[in-house]
GROMACS .gro file of C-alpha atoms in nm:
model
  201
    1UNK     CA    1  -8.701   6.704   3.834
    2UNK     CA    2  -9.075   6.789   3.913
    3UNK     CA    3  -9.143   6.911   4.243
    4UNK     CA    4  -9.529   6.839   4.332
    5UNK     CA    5  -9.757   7.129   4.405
    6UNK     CA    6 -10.069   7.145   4.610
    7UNK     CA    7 -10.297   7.448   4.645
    8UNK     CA    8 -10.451   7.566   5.029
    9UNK     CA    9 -10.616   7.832   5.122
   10UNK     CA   10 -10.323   7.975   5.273
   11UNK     CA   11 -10.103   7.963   4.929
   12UNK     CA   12  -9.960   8.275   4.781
   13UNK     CA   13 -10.080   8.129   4.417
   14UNK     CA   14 -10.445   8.056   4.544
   15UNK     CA   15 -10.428   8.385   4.701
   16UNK     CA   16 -10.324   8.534   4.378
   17UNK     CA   17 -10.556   8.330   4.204
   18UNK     CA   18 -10.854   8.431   4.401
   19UNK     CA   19 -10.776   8.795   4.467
   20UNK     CA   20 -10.668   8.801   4.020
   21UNK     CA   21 -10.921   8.621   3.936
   22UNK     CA   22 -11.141   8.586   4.133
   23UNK     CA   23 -11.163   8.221   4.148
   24UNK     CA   24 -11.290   8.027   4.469
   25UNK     CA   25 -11.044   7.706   4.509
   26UNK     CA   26 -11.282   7.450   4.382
   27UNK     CA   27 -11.382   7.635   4.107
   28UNK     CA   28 -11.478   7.580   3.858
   29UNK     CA   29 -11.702   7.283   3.999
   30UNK     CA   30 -11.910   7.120   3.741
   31UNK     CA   31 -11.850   7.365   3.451
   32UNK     CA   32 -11.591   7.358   3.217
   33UNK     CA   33 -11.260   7.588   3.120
   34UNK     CA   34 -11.218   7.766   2.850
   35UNK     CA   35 -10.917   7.863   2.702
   36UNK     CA   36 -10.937   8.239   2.833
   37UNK     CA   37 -10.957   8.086   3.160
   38UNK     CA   38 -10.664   7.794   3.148
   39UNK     CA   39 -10.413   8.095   2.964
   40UNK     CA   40 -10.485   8.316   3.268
   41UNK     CA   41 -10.437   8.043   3.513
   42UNK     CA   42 -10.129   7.968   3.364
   43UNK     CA   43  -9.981   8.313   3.365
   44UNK     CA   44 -10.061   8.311   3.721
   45UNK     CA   45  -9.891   8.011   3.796
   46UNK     CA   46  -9.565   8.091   3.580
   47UNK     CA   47  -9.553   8.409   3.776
   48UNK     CA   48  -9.589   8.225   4.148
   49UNK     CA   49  -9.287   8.345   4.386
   50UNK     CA   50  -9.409   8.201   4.684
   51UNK     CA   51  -9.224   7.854   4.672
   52UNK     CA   52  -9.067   7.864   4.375
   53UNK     CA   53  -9.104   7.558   4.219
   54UNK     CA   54  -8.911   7.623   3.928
   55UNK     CA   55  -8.591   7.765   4.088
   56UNK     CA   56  -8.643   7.477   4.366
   57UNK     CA   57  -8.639   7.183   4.116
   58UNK     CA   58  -8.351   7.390   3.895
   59UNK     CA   59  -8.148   7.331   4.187
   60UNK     CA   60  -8.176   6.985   4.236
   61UNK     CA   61  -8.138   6.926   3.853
   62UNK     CA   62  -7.781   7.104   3.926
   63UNK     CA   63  -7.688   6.842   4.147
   64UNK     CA   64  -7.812   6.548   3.914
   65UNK     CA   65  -7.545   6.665   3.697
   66UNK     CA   66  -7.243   6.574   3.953
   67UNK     CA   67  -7.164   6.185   4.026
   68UNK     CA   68  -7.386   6.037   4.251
   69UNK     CA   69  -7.295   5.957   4.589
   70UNK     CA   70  -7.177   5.611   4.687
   71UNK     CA   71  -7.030   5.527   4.358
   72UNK     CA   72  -6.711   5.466   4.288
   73UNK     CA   73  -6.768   5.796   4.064
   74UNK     CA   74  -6.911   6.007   4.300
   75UNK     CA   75  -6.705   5.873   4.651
   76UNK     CA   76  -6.361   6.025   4.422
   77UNK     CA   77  -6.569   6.342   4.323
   78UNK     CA   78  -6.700   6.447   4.695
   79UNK     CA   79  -6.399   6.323   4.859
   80UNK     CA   80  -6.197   6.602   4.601
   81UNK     CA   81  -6.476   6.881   4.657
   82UNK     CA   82  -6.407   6.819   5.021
   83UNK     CA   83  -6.022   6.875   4.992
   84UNK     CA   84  -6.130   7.201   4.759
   85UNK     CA   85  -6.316   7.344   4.973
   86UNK     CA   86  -6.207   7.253   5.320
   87UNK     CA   87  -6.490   7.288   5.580
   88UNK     CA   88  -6.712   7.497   5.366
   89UNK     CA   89  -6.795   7.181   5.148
   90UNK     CA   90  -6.922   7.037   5.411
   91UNK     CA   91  -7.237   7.199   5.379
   92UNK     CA   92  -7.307   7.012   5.128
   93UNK     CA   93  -7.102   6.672   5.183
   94UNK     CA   94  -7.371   6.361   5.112
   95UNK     CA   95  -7.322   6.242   5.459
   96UNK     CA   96  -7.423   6.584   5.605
   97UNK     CA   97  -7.705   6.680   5.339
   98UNK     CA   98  -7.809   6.326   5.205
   99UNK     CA   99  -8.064   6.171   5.329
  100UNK     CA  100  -8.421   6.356   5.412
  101UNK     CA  101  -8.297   6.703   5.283
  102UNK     CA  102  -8.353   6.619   4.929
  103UNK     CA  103  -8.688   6.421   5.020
  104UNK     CA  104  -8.784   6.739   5.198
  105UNK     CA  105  -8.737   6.902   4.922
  106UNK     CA  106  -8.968   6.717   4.735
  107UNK     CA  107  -9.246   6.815   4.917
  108UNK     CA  108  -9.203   7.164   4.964
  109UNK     CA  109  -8.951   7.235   5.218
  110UNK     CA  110  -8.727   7.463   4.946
  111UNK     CA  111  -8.478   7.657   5.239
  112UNK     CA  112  -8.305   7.354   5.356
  113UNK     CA  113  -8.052   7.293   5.008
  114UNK     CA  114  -8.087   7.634   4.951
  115UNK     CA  115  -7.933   7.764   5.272
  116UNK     CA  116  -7.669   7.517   5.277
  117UNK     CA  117  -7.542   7.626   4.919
  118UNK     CA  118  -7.545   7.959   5.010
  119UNK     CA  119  -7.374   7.836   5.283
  120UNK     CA  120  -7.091   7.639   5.134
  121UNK     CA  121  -7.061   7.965   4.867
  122UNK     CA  122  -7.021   8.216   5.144
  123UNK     CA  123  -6.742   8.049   5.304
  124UNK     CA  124  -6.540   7.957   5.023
  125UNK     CA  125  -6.244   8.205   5.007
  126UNK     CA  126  -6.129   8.322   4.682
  127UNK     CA  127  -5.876   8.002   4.641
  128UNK     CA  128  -6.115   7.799   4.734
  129UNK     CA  129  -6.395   7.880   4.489
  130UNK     CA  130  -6.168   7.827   4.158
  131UNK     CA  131  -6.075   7.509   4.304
  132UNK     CA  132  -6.414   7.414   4.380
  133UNK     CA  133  -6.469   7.526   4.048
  134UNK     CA  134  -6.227   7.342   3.887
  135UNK     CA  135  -6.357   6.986   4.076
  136UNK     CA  136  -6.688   7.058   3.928
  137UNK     CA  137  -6.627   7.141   3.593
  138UNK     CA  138  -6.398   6.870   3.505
  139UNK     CA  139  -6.701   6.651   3.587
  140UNK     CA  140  -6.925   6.904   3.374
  141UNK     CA  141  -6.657   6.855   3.076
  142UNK     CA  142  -6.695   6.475   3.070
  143UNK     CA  143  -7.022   6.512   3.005
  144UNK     CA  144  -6.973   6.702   2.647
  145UNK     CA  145  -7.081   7.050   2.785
  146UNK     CA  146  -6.950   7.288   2.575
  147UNK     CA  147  -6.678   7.521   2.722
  148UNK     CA  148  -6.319   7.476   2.970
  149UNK     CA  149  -6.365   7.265   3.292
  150UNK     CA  150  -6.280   7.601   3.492
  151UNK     CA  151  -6.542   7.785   3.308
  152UNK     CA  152  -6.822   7.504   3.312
  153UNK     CA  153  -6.736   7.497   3.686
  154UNK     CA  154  -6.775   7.860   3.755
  155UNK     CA  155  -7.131   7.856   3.568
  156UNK     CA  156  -7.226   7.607   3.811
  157UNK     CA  157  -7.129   7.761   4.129
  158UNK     CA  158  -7.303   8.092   3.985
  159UNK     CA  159  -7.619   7.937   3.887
  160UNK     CA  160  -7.682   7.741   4.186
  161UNK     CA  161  -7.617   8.063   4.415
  162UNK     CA  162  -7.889   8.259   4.199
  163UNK     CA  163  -8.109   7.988   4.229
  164UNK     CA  164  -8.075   7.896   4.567
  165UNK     CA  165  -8.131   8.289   4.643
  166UNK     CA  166  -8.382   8.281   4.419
  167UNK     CA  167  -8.523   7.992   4.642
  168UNK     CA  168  -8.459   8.154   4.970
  169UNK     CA  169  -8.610   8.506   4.911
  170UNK     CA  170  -8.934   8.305   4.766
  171UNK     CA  171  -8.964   8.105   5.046
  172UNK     CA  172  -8.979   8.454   5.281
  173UNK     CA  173  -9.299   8.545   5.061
  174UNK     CA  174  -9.454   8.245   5.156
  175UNK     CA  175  -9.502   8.409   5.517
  176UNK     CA  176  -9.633   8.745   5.330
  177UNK     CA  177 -10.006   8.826   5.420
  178UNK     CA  178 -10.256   9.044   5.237
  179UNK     CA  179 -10.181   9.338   5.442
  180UNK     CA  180  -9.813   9.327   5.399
  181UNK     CA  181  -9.859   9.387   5.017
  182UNK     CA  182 -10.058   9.676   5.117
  183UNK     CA  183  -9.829   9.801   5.353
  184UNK     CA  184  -9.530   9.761   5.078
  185UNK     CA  185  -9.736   9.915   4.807
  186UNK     CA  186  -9.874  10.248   5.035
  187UNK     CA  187  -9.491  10.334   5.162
  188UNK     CA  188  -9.362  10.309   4.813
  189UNK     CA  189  -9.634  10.513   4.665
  190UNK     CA  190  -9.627  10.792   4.971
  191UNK     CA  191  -9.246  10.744   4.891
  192UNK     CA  192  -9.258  10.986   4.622
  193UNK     CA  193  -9.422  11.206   4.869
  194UNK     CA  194  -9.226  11.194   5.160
  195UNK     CA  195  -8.892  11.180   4.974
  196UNK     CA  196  -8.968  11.483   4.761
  197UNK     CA  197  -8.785  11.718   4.913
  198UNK     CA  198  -8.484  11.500   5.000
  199UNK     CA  199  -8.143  11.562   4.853
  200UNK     CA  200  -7.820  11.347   4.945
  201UNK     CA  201  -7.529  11.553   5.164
   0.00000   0.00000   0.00000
């Protein structure tokens, strides 16, 4: 899934990119790129934390992997996640995040699937999440992925709980200004400093 990306002036990667590089946003007008240029451009990108992009269309690819809702396919699947895991699932139940959360996600709004994965995962007891896993990977097993339903299933749940961290801590940068980098680099460097002398009890 590709998750559109535009650049403002308020953007953590045209931040980066002008701070880095030096680089005004419509640069570089009427003259061309060199190769120098794209390759640093594009190591700038691949590092961009802000939104995310990558983890944020990662996690919708792991839910184009389970039956879509309002088949036959996927009414037998969601209706058996439910009973799995109880209330928790419905976090993520297509009635309850169907509809504009995925769209949103589209253009740009990464917390909303993320927080309610992380909210299905953190309320799933123990019982709940092998079962859970167990609904899922028999799913992931019809579809010739190598490995046991149970341990297809568990990959699954683990992935898209990295991910959607991964989604929710990026999205936090997005509200970082210049002077809170500077603030986070000058305590850890005086760290060394004012920690020094410190020895634990």
């Amino acid at each position: 899934m590709i998750v559109r990306r535009f650049l403002d002036e308020d953007d953590e990667l045209a931040r980066h990119l002008v701070r880095q590089l030096n680089t005004p946003l419509d640069w570089p007008e009427d003259e061309g790129l060199n190769t120098g240029q794209v390759a640093k451009i594009a190591s700038a990108a691949a590092c961009d934390v802000a939104y995310n992009q990558a983890s944020n269309g990662h996690l919708a690819d792991l839910f184009t992997v389970l039956p879509l809702p309002g088949t036959p396919e996927g009414d037998k699947f969601w209706r058996s996640l439910g009973e799995a895991g109880g209330d928790a699932a419905l976090y993520i139940d297509p009635g309850n995040a169907g509809g504009p959360f995925f769209d949103r996600l589209v253009d740009s709004n990464e917390a909303g699937i993320a927080d309610r994965v992380l909210s299905f995962l953190g309320d799933l007891d123990d019982r709940q999440r092998d079962a859970v896993a167990e609904v899922i990977g028999d799913v992931l097993a019809q579809e010739r992925f190598a490995g046991s339903s149970r341990y297809l299933g568990r990959l699954w749940l683990r992935d898209a709980e990295t991910t959607a961290w991964y989604v929710l801590l990026a999205s936090r940068k997005a509200h970082e200004t210049e002077d809170d980098h500077k603030r986070f680099f000058e305590a850890w460097g005086n760290a060394c400093v004012s920690y020094a002398g410190f020895r634990p009890p």
